[in-house]
Coordinates of C-alpha atoms and ligand atoms in Angstrom, one line a residue:
M1 CA -33.7 49.6 17.1
S2 CA -34.3 47.9 13.8
L3 CA -32.8 43.9 15.1
T4 CA -34.3 40.7 13.5
V5 CA -33.8 37.8 15.8
L6 CA -34.4 34.5 15.2
M7 CA -35.3 32.8 18.8
N8 CA -34.6 29.0 18.5
A9 CA -36.9 27.3 21.3
G10 CA -35.9 24.0 20.7
P11 CA -38.4 20.9 19.8
W12 CA -39.3 19.8 23.7
L13 CA -42.2 22.0 24.9
S14 CA -44.2 24.9 23.8
V15 CA -43.7 28.7 24.5
P16 CA -45.0 29.6 27.4
P17 CA -44.6 25.9 28.5
P18 CA -47.9 24.4 30.0
G19 CA -46.3 24.0 33.3
Y20 CA -42.4 22.8 34.0
G21 CA -40.2 24.5 31.2
G22 CA -36.5 25.7 31.6
I23 CA -35.5 27.0 28.6
E24 CA -39.1 27.6 27.3
N25 CA -40.0 29.7 30.4
V26 CA -36.7 31.7 29.7
V27 CA -37.6 32.3 26.0
A28 CA -41.3 33.4 27.6
T29 CA -40.0 35.8 29.8
L30 CA -37.7 37.6 27.3
V31 CA -39.7 38.0 24.1
P32 CA -42.2 40.4 25.3
E33 CA -39.7 42.4 26.9
L34 CA -37.0 42.3 23.5
R35 CA -40.2 43.5 21.5
R36 CA -40.9 46.2 23.7
L37 CA -37.5 47.5 23.3
G38 CA -38.0 46.8 19.4
V39 CA -36.3 43.7 18.5
R40 CA -38.2 42.0 15.7
V41 CA -38.7 38.1 17.1
V42 CA -39.0 35.2 14.4
L43 CA -39.7 32.5 17.1
A44 CA -38.6 28.7 16.4
S45 CA -39.9 26.2 18.9
V46 CA -43.5 24.1 18.5
G47 CA -46.6 24.7 16.8
S48 CA -48.9 24.5 19.8
S49 CA -46.8 28.0 21.5
T50 CA -48.5 30.8 21.8
L51 CA -46.3 33.5 22.8
P52 CA -46.8 36.5 20.9
V53 CA -44.2 36.8 18.2
D54 CA -43.1 38.9 14.7
E55 CA -43.2 35.7 13.0
R56 CA -43.0 31.5 13.8
V57 CA -41.2 28.6 12.2
S58 CA -42.2 25.2 13.5
V59 CA -41.2 21.7 12.3
F60 CA -43.3 19.8 14.7
P61 CA -46.8 20.9 15.8
D62 CA -46.9 19.6 19.4
G63 CA -43.9 19.5 21.9
Q64 CA -41.3 16.6 21.6
F65 CA -41.0 16.4 25.7
A66 CA -41.2 13.0 26.2
A67 CA -39.5 11.6 23.4
L68 CA -36.5 13.2 26.2
Q69 CA -37.0 10.0 27.6
R70 CA -36.0 7.6 25.0
P71 CA -32.7 6.8 23.6
Y72 CA -30.2 9.3 23.1
N73 CA -30.2 8.7 19.3
Q74 CA -33.8 9.5 18.8
V75 CA -33.3 12.8 20.9
C76 CA -30.7 13.7 18.7
G77 CA -33.2 13.0 15.5
I78 CA -35.8 15.0 16.7
S79 CA -33.2 17.9 17.6
Q80 CA -31.7 18.0 14.0
A81 CA -35.1 17.7 12.3
H82 CA -35.8 20.7 14.2
L83 CA -32.6 22.1 13.7
S84 CA -33.2 21.3 9.5
G85 CA -36.3 23.4 9.6
V86 CA -34.3 26.5 11.4
V87 CA -31.6 26.2 8.8
R88 CA -34.0 25.9 5.7
E89 CA -35.6 29.4 7.1
L90 CA -32.3 30.8 7.3
H91 CA -31.3 29.7 3.9
A92 CA -34.6 31.2 2.3
R93 CA -34.4 34.5 4.0
D94 CA -31.8 37.2 4.4
D95 CA -33.6 39.6 7.1
I96 CA -32.4 37.4 9.9
D97 CA -29.4 39.7 11.7
L98 CA -28.8 37.3 15.0
V99 CA -30.0 34.0 15.7
H100 CA -30.5 33.5 19.4
D101 CA -30.1 29.8 20.1
H102 CA -31.1 27.9 22.9
V103 CA -31.2 24.5 22.2
E104 CA -27.4 22.6 22.2
A105 CA -24.4 21.7 20.6
V106 CA -25.8 19.8 17.6
G107 CA -27.8 23.0 17.2
L108 CA -24.7 25.4 17.4
A109 CA -22.6 23.1 15.3
T110 CA -25.1 23.1 12.5
L111 CA -25.5 26.9 12.6
A112 CA -22.1 27.5 12.6
A113 CA -21.5 24.9 9.6
M114 CA -23.7 27.2 7.2
G115 CA -20.7 28.9 5.8
P116 CA -20.6 32.5 5.6
D117 CA -24.1 33.5 4.9
A118 CA -25.2 32.1 8.6
P119 CA -26.1 35.1 10.1
A120 CA -24.1 36.0 13.9
V121 CA -25.4 33.5 16.8
L122 CA -25.4 34.0 20.3
H123 CA -25.9 30.6 22.0
T124 CA -27.2 30.7 25.5
L125 CA -25.7 28.0 27.7
H126 CA -28.3 26.1 30.2
W127 CA -26.7 23.2 31.7
D128 CA -24.2 22.4 34.2
L129 CA -21.4 21.6 31.0
A130 CA -18.3 20.8 33.4
K131 CA -19.0 17.0 32.7
H132 CA -20.3 17.0 28.9
P133 CA -16.8 18.8 27.0
A134 CA -17.4 16.5 24.5
L135 CA -21.1 18.1 23.3
Y136 CA -19.5 21.3 22.7
G137 CA -16.0 19.5 21.2
N138 CA -16.8 21.1 17.6
L139 CA -16.8 24.7 17.3
D140 CA -16.2 25.1 13.5
G141 CA -17.2 28.6 12.0
G142 CA -16.9 29.4 15.7
D143 CA -16.3 33.4 13.9
R144 CA -19.8 34.0 13.9
V145 CA -21.1 32.1 17.2
R146 CA -20.6 33.5 20.7
V147 CA -21.4 32.0 23.9
N148 CA -23.2 33.6 27.5
G149 CA -23.9 32.0 30.5
V150 CA -26.8 32.1 32.7
S151 CA -24.3 32.7 35.6
A152 CA -20.7 33.0 36.4
S153 CA -20.2 30.2 38.0
Q154 CA -21.5 27.9 35.0
L155 CA -19.5 30.1 32.5
A156 CA -16.6 29.3 35.0
R157 CA -16.9 25.5 34.9
A158 CA -17.8 25.3 31.2
P159 CA -15.1 23.6 29.1
Q160 CA -12.2 26.1 27.4
A161 CA -14.0 25.5 23.5
L162 CA -16.8 27.6 25.1
R163 CA -14.9 30.1 27.1
D164 CA -13.0 31.2 24.3
H165 CA -16.3 32.1 22.3
S166 CA -18.0 33.6 26.0
V167 CA -19.4 36.9 25.8
G168 CA -20.3 36.8 29.8
H169 CA -23.2 36.2 31.3
V170 CA -27.0 37.0 32.1
H171 CA -28.6 36.3 35.2
L172 CA -32.4 34.8 35.2
S173 CA -35.3 36.7 35.1
T174 CA -38.9 36.2 36.3
P175 CA -42.0 38.9 35.5
L176 CA -43.0 38.0 39.2
A177 CA -39.7 40.4 39.8
V178 CA -42.0 43.2 38.3
G179 CA -43.3 45.4 41.2
A180 CA -42.5 42.9 43.6
D181 CA -40.9 45.4 45.9
R182 CA -44.3 47.2 46.0
R183 CA -46.3 44.2 47.2
P184 CA -47.2 43.5 50.7
T185 CA -45.7 40.5 52.3
P186 CA -47.7 37.3 52.0
V187 CA -49.0 35.4 54.8
K188 CA -46.6 32.2 55.5
G189 CA -47.5 29.0 56.1
D190 CA -46.1 26.6 58.1
H191 CA -44.6 24.7 55.1
V192 CA -41.6 24.2 53.2
V193 CA -41.2 23.8 49.5
I194 CA -39.1 22.7 47.0
L195 CA -39.8 23.7 43.4
G196 CA -38.4 21.8 40.5
R197 CA -37.6 18.3 38.8
I198 CA -37.6 16.1 41.1
N199 CA -33.7 14.9 40.1
P200 CA -30.5 13.7 42.1
G201 CA -29.2 17.0 41.3
K202 CA -32.3 19.3 42.7
G203 CA -31.3 16.7 46.1
Q204 CA -34.9 16.0 46.9
D205 CA -34.1 13.2 48.7
V206 CA -31.5 15.1 51.2
G207 CA -34.6 17.7 51.9
A208 CA -36.6 15.2 52.5
R209 CA -34.8 13.3 54.8
L210 CA -33.8 16.2 56.6
A211 CA -37.9 17.4 57.0
H212 CA -38.2 14.1 59.1
R213 CA -35.1 14.7 61.1
A214 CA -35.5 18.6 61.9
G215 CA -39.4 18.3 62.1
F216 CA -40.7 20.5 58.9
R217 CA -43.4 20.1 56.8
L218 CA -41.8 19.8 53.0
V219 CA -43.9 20.4 49.8
L220 CA -42.6 18.7 46.8
A221 CA -43.4 20.6 43.2
G222 CA -42.2 19.4 40.0
P223 CA -42.5 16.4 37.5
V224 CA -40.9 13.4 38.1
G225 CA -39.7 12.3 34.7
P226 CA -42.5 12.6 32.2
Y227 CA -44.6 12.3 34.9
H228 CA -46.9 15.3 35.5
R229 CA -49.4 13.9 38.4
P230 CA -48.6 11.6 41.1
E231 CA -51.7 9.7 39.8
D232 CA -50.0 9.1 36.9
L233 CA -46.5 7.8 38.1
T234 CA -49.1 4.9 39.9
A235 CA -50.6 4.0 37.0
A236 CA -47.2 3.7 34.6
G237 CA -46.4 0.8 37.6
D238 CA -43.0 -0.9 37.3
E239 CA -42.9 0.7 33.8
A240 CA -41.9 4.2 35.3
R241 CA -38.8 2.6 36.6
Q242 CA -37.2 2.6 32.7
N243 CA -36.7 6.9 33.9
P244 CA -34.0 7.5 35.5
D245 CA -35.5 10.2 37.8
A246 CA -38.6 8.1 38.5
R247 CA -36.1 5.6 39.5
F248 CA -34.7 7.9 42.1
F249 CA -38.3 9.3 43.2
L250 CA -39.1 5.8 43.9
D251 CA -36.1 4.7 45.6
E252 CA -34.7 7.7 47.4
V253 CA -37.5 10.2 48.0
A254 CA -41.2 8.4 47.9
P255 CA -39.9 6.5 51.4
Y256 CA -39.9 9.8 53.1
V257 CA -43.7 10.8 51.1
D258 CA -46.2 10.0 54.1
G259 CA -48.5 12.8 53.0
D260 CA -48.6 14.5 56.1
R261 CA -44.5 15.6 56.9
V262 CA -43.9 15.3 53.1
R263 CA -45.8 15.6 50.3
W264 CA -45.5 15.4 46.9
L265 CA -48.0 17.3 44.6
G266 CA -46.7 16.6 40.7
T267 CA -46.7 19.9 38.9
V268 CA -48.0 23.0 39.8
A269 CA -48.6 25.9 37.5
G270 CA -50.1 29.3 37.3
Q271 CA -51.5 30.9 40.4
E272 CA -50.9 27.9 42.3
R273 CA -47.0 27.4 42.0
D274 CA -47.1 31.1 43.1
D275 CA -49.8 30.6 46.1
L276 CA -47.3 27.8 46.9
L277 CA -43.7 29.4 46.7
A278 CA -44.8 32.8 48.1
G279 CA -46.9 31.0 51.6
A280 CA -43.7 29.4 52.2
R281 CA -41.4 29.8 54.9
A282 CA -39.0 29.0 53.1
S283 CA -37.9 27.7 49.3
L284 CA -35.2 24.9 49.8
F285 CA -32.4 24.0 47.3
P286 CA -30.4 20.8 48.7
L287 CA -28.5 21.0 45.8
R288 CA -25.9 18.0 44.6
W289 CA -25.2 19.7 41.4
E290 CA -23.9 23.0 40.3
E291 CA -27.5 25.0 39.7
P292 CA -26.2 27.0 36.3
G293 CA -29.0 29.4 36.2
G294 CA -31.7 28.9 39.3
T295 CA -35.2 30.4 37.7
A296 CA -36.7 28.9 40.8
V297 CA -34.4 30.7 43.0
V298 CA -35.0 34.2 41.5
E299 CA -39.1 33.3 41.7
S300 CA -38.4 32.4 45.4
L301 CA -37.3 36.2 45.8
A302 CA -39.7 38.0 43.6
L303 CA -42.3 36.2 45.8
G304 CA -40.5 37.3 49.1
T305 CA -39.4 33.8 50.3
P306 CA -35.9 33.6 51.6
V307 CA -34.1 30.8 50.1
V308 CA -32.2 28.2 51.6
A309 CA -30.1 26.5 49.7
T310 CA -26.5 24.6 49.6
A311 CA -23.9 27.1 48.1
R312 CA -23.6 25.3 44.8
G313 CA -23.4 26.7 41.5
C314 CA -25.3 29.9 40.6
L315 CA -26.7 30.1 44.3
P316 CA -24.1 32.7 45.9
E317 CA -24.4 34.7 42.9
L318 CA -28.4 35.2 43.1
V319 CA -28.6 35.1 47.0
E320 CA -27.1 36.8 50.0
H321 CA -26.3 35.0 52.8
G322 CA -28.2 36.3 55.8
R323 CA -29.8 39.0 53.6
T324 CA -32.0 37.4 51.1
G325 CA -31.3 33.6 52.0
L326 CA -29.2 31.3 54.2
L327 CA -26.1 29.1 52.2
T328 CA -24.1 26.5 53.4
A329 CA -21.2 24.2 52.2
D330 CA -23.2 21.6 54.6
E331 CA -26.1 19.7 53.6
E332 CA -26.5 18.5 57.2
E333 CA -26.9 21.9 58.6
L334 CA -29.8 22.9 56.0
G335 CA -32.4 21.5 58.7
D336 CA -31.0 24.0 61.3
L337 CA -30.8 26.8 58.8
V338 CA -34.8 26.3 57.5
R339 CA -35.2 27.0 61.3
E340 CA -33.6 30.5 61.1
A341 CA -35.2 31.4 57.8
S342 CA -37.9 33.2 59.6
L343 CA -35.1 35.9 60.2
V344 CA -34.5 36.9 56.6
D345 CA -36.8 39.7 55.9
P346 CA -39.5 38.7 53.1
A347 CA -39.3 42.4 51.9
E348 CA -35.3 42.1 51.5
C349 CA -36.0 39.5 49.3
R350 CA -38.6 41.3 47.2
R351 CA -36.6 44.6 46.7
E352 CA -33.7 42.7 45.4
A353 CA -35.8 40.8 42.8
A354 CA -37.3 43.6 41.9
L355 CA -34.0 45.2 41.3
R356 CA -31.9 42.8 40.0
F357 CA -34.0 40.1 38.1
T358 CA -37.1 41.6 36.1
P359 CA -37.3 40.8 32.6
E360 CA -36.3 44.1 31.5
V361 CA -33.0 44.0 33.4
M362 CA -32.3 40.6 31.4
A363 CA -33.7 41.8 28.0
Q364 CA -31.5 44.9 28.4
R365 CA -28.5 42.6 28.7
Y366 CA -29.3 40.7 26.1
V367 CA -30.1 43.9 23.7
A368 CA -26.5 44.6 24.0
L369 CA -24.9 41.3 23.7
Y370 CA -26.9 41.1 20.4
E371 CA -25.1 44.1 19.4
H372 CA -22.0 43.0 20.6
V373 CA -22.2 39.9 18.8
R374 CA -22.8 41.7 15.7
R375 CA -20.6 43.8 15.7
T376 CA -17.7 41.1 16.8
A377 CA -18.3 38.2 15.0
A378 CA -17.1 37.9 11.3
A379 CA -18.4 40.2 8.2
R380 CA -21.2 38.3 6.6
Ligands
LIG1 N1 -41.5 24.7 37.6 C1 -42.9 25.2 37.3 N2 -44.0 23.6 38.1 C2 -43.4 22.9 38.9 C3 -41.9 22.7 38.7 C4 -41.0 23.5 38.2 O1 -43.7 25.6 36.8 O2 -44.2 22.1 39.7 C5 -41.3 25.8 37.0 C6 -40.3 26.6 37.9 O3 -41.3 27.7 38.6 C7 -39.2 27.4 37.3 C8 -38.6 26.5 36.0 O4 -39.9 24.9 36.2 O5 -39.5 28.4 36.5 C9 -37.4 25.5 36.6 O6 -36.5 26.4 35.9 P1 -34.9 26.1 37.1 O7 -34.3 27.0 36.5 O8 -35.4 26.6 38.8 O9 -34.6 24.8 36.9 P2 -34.4 23.5 35.7 O10 -35.4 22.5 35.8 O11 -34.5 24.3 34.3 O12 -33.0 22.9 35.6

């Protein structure tokens, strides 16, 4: 197939990301499979990205993730500068068949406003948008813009303007799912893990409280705002409190962190992350938000670790209660479910991941959407 896609991963982190990274992880997983399927990929991201692609477009030499903590207007400025670079590139050439955009409303509106010369756009939603209808208020030029979600539940909650442009959803994937059904069951330790950004929506405070009450060992892995290591947060002192996630951690989670029953490791990456997850007896998601896509959920399944979670957002789409994990509407029940997680067969989790959550499954679905979007978007 001869299709050239400009993949916009945004200005925040390099692709693949050094540790934590949502959108950047998705792009790093998707692109190699697309290229195997014959798609040419032009990557718009930061200069420090190392993902092999056919061409690159960069405005910033390094990631601007730390700038996310700045006032919103500055964040928009960075985003706009990145987008101007993308749009300049699009104006300068005519071989781009489609833009696969992962960034946000600013990007979408800019691309849509390019006029009839703009290529078709498929925009992937990465967030829970129910509370942010204004972000996507203006889809001018929307004839060429189509939208996909990362779960059915995310799309169902999205503002009407987005649903009007929707072409369905594509679940997230992980390279760990490849051959997961052929791997042996890992030796399980006695710890439970919460993998993800430390954030009220992810509910580490709930998990930490339940760990003390129900008596299980809990390991928290993930960044606290811009702080990737516990010593960095300590060194920041009071200044850290300017960041809302750091405030949440210091006030709601840290009181439970005793280094024994509950530990915070900071960001873990690579083999360390995989070993931590594979060795856990359960992967806990005490969610307080509607999890839109849940990469960490499919990673847990791929590594043979049962998921114990509040049944919010995409969780019921990814996890089958009783077979690959345990779900509840009541967060107070999570402590009991952690105890029962040993009843879930890790081999069943791995089989499910190998069937549903490989990069190949995701890429095939995106190629079908690219073709659909090109067919249905207004003629150039
Ligand atoms: N992650 C990681 N190290 C950490 C915490 C998270 O590598 O210490 C990765 C995690 O494995 C997953 C991604 O960051 O691939 C988080 O994606 P998810 O969709 O679970 O959550 P998001 O933060 O995007 O809401």
